[in-house]
Amino acid sequence: MEDSAAPGAGSPPANGNGNGNGNGNGGGKGKQAAPKGREAFRSQRRESESSVDCPTLEFEYGDADGHAAELSELYSYTENLEFTNNRRCFEEDFKTQVQGKEWLELEEDAQKAYVMGLLDRLEVVSRDQRLKVARAVLYLAQGTFGECDSEVDVLHWSRYNCFLLYQMGTFSAFLELLHMEIDNSQACSSALRKPAISIADSTELRVLLSVMYLMVENIRLERETDSCGWRTARETFRTELSFSMHNEEPFALLLFSMVTKFCSGLAPHFPIKKVLLLLWKVVMFTLGGFEHLQALKVQKRAELGLPPLAEDSIQVVKSMRAASPPSYTLDLGESQLAPPPSKLRGRRGSRRQLLTKQDSLDIYNERDLFKTEEPTTEEEEESAGDGERNLDGELDLLEQDPLVPPPPSQAPLSAERVAFPKGLPWAPKVRQKDIEHFLELSRNKFIGFTLGQDTDTLVGLPRPIHESVKTLKQHKYISIADVQIKNEEELEKCPMSLGEEVVPETPCEILYQGMLYSLPQYMIALLKILLAAAPTSKAKTDSINILADVLPEEMPVTVLQSMKLGIDVNRHKEIIVKSISALLLLLLKHFKLNHIYQFEYVSQHLVFANCIPLILKFFNQNILSYITAKNSISVLDYPCCTIQDLPELTTESLEAGDNNQFCWRNLFSCINLLRLLNKLTKWKHSRTMMLVVFKSAPILKRALKVKQAMLQLYVLKLLKIQTKYLGRQWRKSNMKTMSAIYQKVRHRMNDDWAYGNDIDARPWDFQAEECTLRANIEAFNSRRYDRPQDSEFSPVDNCLQSVLGQRLDLPEDFHYSYEIWLEREVFSQPICWEELLQNH
């Protein structure tokens, strides 16, 4: 459903222009196109009503999906035949080493001895022999499913075997093999010569990456029943992955280099889905997930002497309810209560009524009592040429659970009779800049001059201003970023007196140092893959091929095989979107906590690589259909497919899909992308204008059809920051959206987001804002990471005795020619001591 104007309606094509005309009224021209406009409205209404049936989605946001689901997404359905191949390779090797027993029957020492033998046999010259042994190791990591009776057993033994494999040094051995395969020029050139790359071109890489992913994912998972040995192994493994071991780069950087090599076209056979999944899980394991991030934030605020956080944002979002559509009876009741627009206009008492409504909204913050301000006559509905205004009636999902209205005679409701939740979900925040701006305006008005950044002197200001400043200071919020920016400014001003900055060697800091010089290439590569995997992308000849590790050697010949491959390809793309969105969000959040300019550096390169229009393009689809898509075949998912005979697949069973209400990974991806967009645009007016220029408002409003509180919250945040640029008519036509923003999004006390009065909204400052930020980032990176050894700020030793007493490293053969050097450089050079004394 497109939010474009009806033909001939005489209004702008969309409501996202930057000149304040939103979706303006077409005036008299709109009446000429009334039949067309009414027909378009009815068709939109029918489409909307068909989508309003979406129930509230019981979705719990977290670091990742369930353990079994995360393991199953590693494999494409095309790879299912390889499970049997892995089992055969293991059993052939196991029978030659152990007689008369199965793996699960062995003692732990015997199992360790067998694994040691496997690792020894990995070091053979023959490539085929190495692959067979690697498949045997992969079968162990997959849980020796041939000896298990249930899915629970497979997952249990997979985790047990992965800990055993790690303790025997398997990960290091496979890391060496991975380096060999990455540098294998023969495989790269062979893939480049092929007209069509298939799953057979990446067999060795897929086996290696699968073993490493299973080890990372199983060891990363923490359980209360884990033994002390397993807990110690987990921390050791985390340290190995986080820091440079044996003069090698951190493991995440190796995977990043694989991503860029794949996107450059030099290695089109790389199984990019497995690389991205492993990269995401390695970053999550080494840096920490969202709950760990919250704990780090609390700890860092305490170290900096900042007050504790007012609330845990994760818990607040979890307690939110999704907005739901009002019932038809509520619309009737409210339309009966609403006075005609002509009576609202021309009455002096209307201002008092509006103020009363504002007070009512504070009490009944679950309803939109601004509804009485909206015109309801059929004539005005027809004259609204822009489809966006009509869309507001369709997307009434922003209202809370409907309430049955009283008869008209009982219109004034009392707060005691209806149980409404009190208060707003978020504590309001005020920045230091907001207090300074408020005092600047007040002093100019009442005194006639300002005092700069002084927020304590209130002499000459009236009493209400004193109370306002007191309230603002009570809700003042100092972020970690504010402290970091202030410290950076001081270090730039006084490099000598403040001395050298002590930078703790955290995993996040080490990762940033390693990524720094290639970070633009990393971001561009990730966004290229995201674009290729987006469902709205059209196939182009110059786009990269992300299907190398899902297409079979022989293309399907039957309808059933084609349907199965189609589901597999769609699932493959969804998993890629999920891993990239989660990876980028984790990187941004960790870098922001580590240092704000690290976050800004990554953000700028994402913006320069067109991340904002890419995300908007992703959401410019039927997002409800994407979230409820059933691109999975449960009987083919690991570990189910390993312990039972596969039933005969039919076209009906493939079309039916699973019984889930929604697709977890797709909803997870959508929330991550919205959070990413929020991170990029928050407090950045130039980037907010990009949202307006790309007409994001109707695209985002369509996403509100999904009844999930967290997704709706981040959509509303994105609508809030651009509301002041969309024009008065847009705000007037979207009062339900405005009301939902008021109810669900955090308030900034003197932020007039609902109006166009912000002094920071001057378009000529946008370019300067971005350039200033870039200069600050470059100064930070240069000061911290590009310091030469002989810097002009390095101390100079002026003491003659200490300079002469320094020990110099002379070449080994110097004593042979010492006398010659002394004669040539010292004795044969005349020295005029008088001239030396006169000059100095």
PDB file of C-alpha atoms in Angstrom, residues 1-6 9 11-16 21-27 30 37 40-42 44-45 48 341 345 370-396 697-698 701-702 726 728-737:
ATOM      1  CA  MET A   1       0.000   0.000   0.000  1.00  0.00           C
ATOM      2  CA  GLU A   2       1.611   3.241  -1.147  1.00  0.00           C
ATOM      3  CA  ASP A   3       1.100   6.494   0.696  1.00  0.00           C
ATOM      4  CA  SER A   4       0.953   8.625  -2.418  1.00  0.00           C
ATOM      5  CA  ALA A   5      -1.551  11.246  -3.408  1.00  0.00           C
ATOM      6  CA  ALA A   6      -4.597  10.357  -5.443  1.00  0.00           C
ATOM      7  CA  ALA A   9      -5.730  15.684  -5.983  1.00  0.00           C
ATOM      8  CA  SER A  11      -1.359  17.946  -3.113  1.00  0.00           C
ATOM      9  CA  PRO A  12       2.322  17.019  -2.771  1.00  0.00           C
ATOM     10  CA  PRO A  13       3.205  13.406  -3.654  1.00  0.00           C
ATOM     11  CA  ALA A  14       4.222  12.511  -0.109  1.00  0.00           C
ATOM     12  CA  ASN A  15       4.348  13.986   3.345  1.00  0.00           C
ATOM     13  CA  GLY A  16       8.091  13.975   3.828  1.00  0.00           C
ATOM     14  CA  ASN A  21       3.959  21.370   3.715  1.00  0.00           C
ATOM     15  CA  GLY A  22       3.699  17.753   4.892  1.00  0.00           C
ATOM     16  CA  ASN A  23       0.536  16.475   3.270  1.00  0.00           C
ATOM     17  CA  GLY A  24      -1.247  19.710   2.725  1.00  0.00           C
ATOM     18  CA  ASN A  25      -4.890  20.200   1.887  1.00  0.00           C
ATOM     19  CA  GLY A  26      -5.528  20.473  -1.786  1.00  0.00           C
ATOM     20  CA  GLY A  27      -8.150  23.202  -1.415  1.00  0.00           C
ATOM     21  CA  GLY A  30      -9.460  18.282  -4.121  1.00  0.00           C
ATOM     22  CA  GLY A  37      -9.982  10.195  -3.789  1.00  0.00           C
ATOM     23  CA  ALA A  40      -8.597   5.291  -3.259  1.00  0.00           C
ATOM     24  CA  PHE A  41      -9.573   5.792   0.355  1.00  0.00           C
ATOM     25  CA  ARG A  42     -11.962   2.817   0.258  1.00  0.00           C
ATOM     26  CA  GLN A  44      -6.823   1.574   1.270  1.00  0.00           C
ATOM     27  CA  ARG A  45      -9.438   1.020   3.955  1.00  0.00           C
ATOM     28  CA  SER A  48      -6.003  -1.858   6.100  1.00  0.00           C
ATOM     29  CA  PRO A 341     -15.524  22.027  13.432  1.00  0.00           C
ATOM     30  CA  ARG A 345     -13.311  27.656  15.263  1.00  0.00           C
ATOM     31  CA  PHE A 370      -7.337  15.132  20.752  1.00  0.00           C
ATOM     32  CA  LYS A 371      -9.629  13.230  18.439  1.00  0.00           C
ATOM     33  CA  THR A 372     -12.284  15.916  18.886  1.00  0.00           C
ATOM     34  CA  GLU A 373     -10.018  18.345  17.059  1.00  0.00           C
ATOM     35  CA  GLU A 374      -9.988  16.307  13.868  1.00  0.00           C
ATOM     36  CA  PRO A 375     -12.477  17.312  11.127  1.00  0.00           C
ATOM     37  CA  THR A 376     -15.019  14.576  10.557  1.00  0.00           C
ATOM     38  CA  THR A 377     -17.180  15.940   7.780  1.00  0.00           C
ATOM     39  CA  GLU A 378     -17.308  13.997   4.546  1.00  0.00           C
ATOM     40  CA  GLU A 379     -16.476  17.133   2.556  1.00  0.00           C
ATOM     41  CA  GLU A 380     -13.174  17.637   4.369  1.00  0.00           C
ATOM     42  CA  GLU A 381     -12.299  13.954   4.042  1.00  0.00           C
ATOM     43  CA  GLU A 382     -12.743  14.220   0.274  1.00  0.00           C
ATOM     44  CA  SER A 383     -10.665  17.394   0.020  1.00  0.00           C
ATOM     45  CA  ALA A 384      -7.648  15.750   1.674  1.00  0.00           C
ATOM     46  CA  GLY A 385      -5.832  14.687  -1.458  1.00  0.00           C
ATOM     47  CA  ASP A 386      -2.871  13.012   0.172  1.00  0.00           C
ATOM     48  CA  GLY A 387      -3.392   9.379   0.988  1.00  0.00           C
ATOM     49  CA  GLU A 388      -1.317   9.773   4.133  1.00  0.00           C
ATOM     50  CA  ARG A 389      -4.121  11.597   5.921  1.00  0.00           C
ATOM     51  CA  ASN A 390      -6.556   8.814   5.145  1.00  0.00           C
ATOM     52  CA  LEU A 391      -3.951   6.285   6.229  1.00  0.00           C
ATOM     53  CA  ASP A 392      -4.115   7.688   9.732  1.00  0.00           C
ATOM     54  CA  GLY A 393      -7.641   6.323  10.032  1.00  0.00           C
ATOM     55  CA  GLU A 394      -6.440   2.920   8.905  1.00  0.00           C
ATOM     56  CA  LEU A 395      -3.433   2.710  11.178  1.00  0.00           C
ATOM     57  CA  ASP A 396      -5.446   3.182  14.327  1.00  0.00           C
ATOM     58  CA  ALA A 697       7.146   9.021   7.563  1.00  0.00           C
ATOM     59  CA  PRO A 698       4.649   6.918   5.535  1.00  0.00           C
ATOM     60  CA  LYS A 701       3.813   4.475   9.817  1.00  0.00           C
ATOM     61  CA  ARG A 702       3.116   1.295   7.866  1.00  0.00           C
ATOM     62  CA  LEU A 726       6.794  17.547   8.481  1.00  0.00           C
ATOM     63  CA  ARG A 728       1.468  21.569  10.603  1.00  0.00           C
ATOM     64  CA  GLN A 729      -0.939  19.784   8.280  1.00  0.00           C
ATOM     65  CA  TRP A 730       0.838  16.443   8.801  1.00  0.00           C
ATOM     66  CA  ARG A 731       0.659  16.827  12.568  1.00  0.00           C
ATOM     67  CA  LYS A 732      -2.983  17.814  12.387  1.00  0.00           C
ATOM     68  CA  SER A 733      -3.809  14.771  10.270  1.00  0.00           C
ATOM     69  CA  ASN A 734      -1.854  12.348  12.448  1.00  0.00           C
ATOM     70  CA  MET A 735      -2.980  13.176  15.949  1.00  0.00           C
ATOM     71  CA  LYS A 736      -3.226   9.507  16.915  1.00  0.00           C
ATOM     72  CA  THR A 737       0.438   9.103  16.067  1.00  0.00           C
TER      73      THR A 737
END
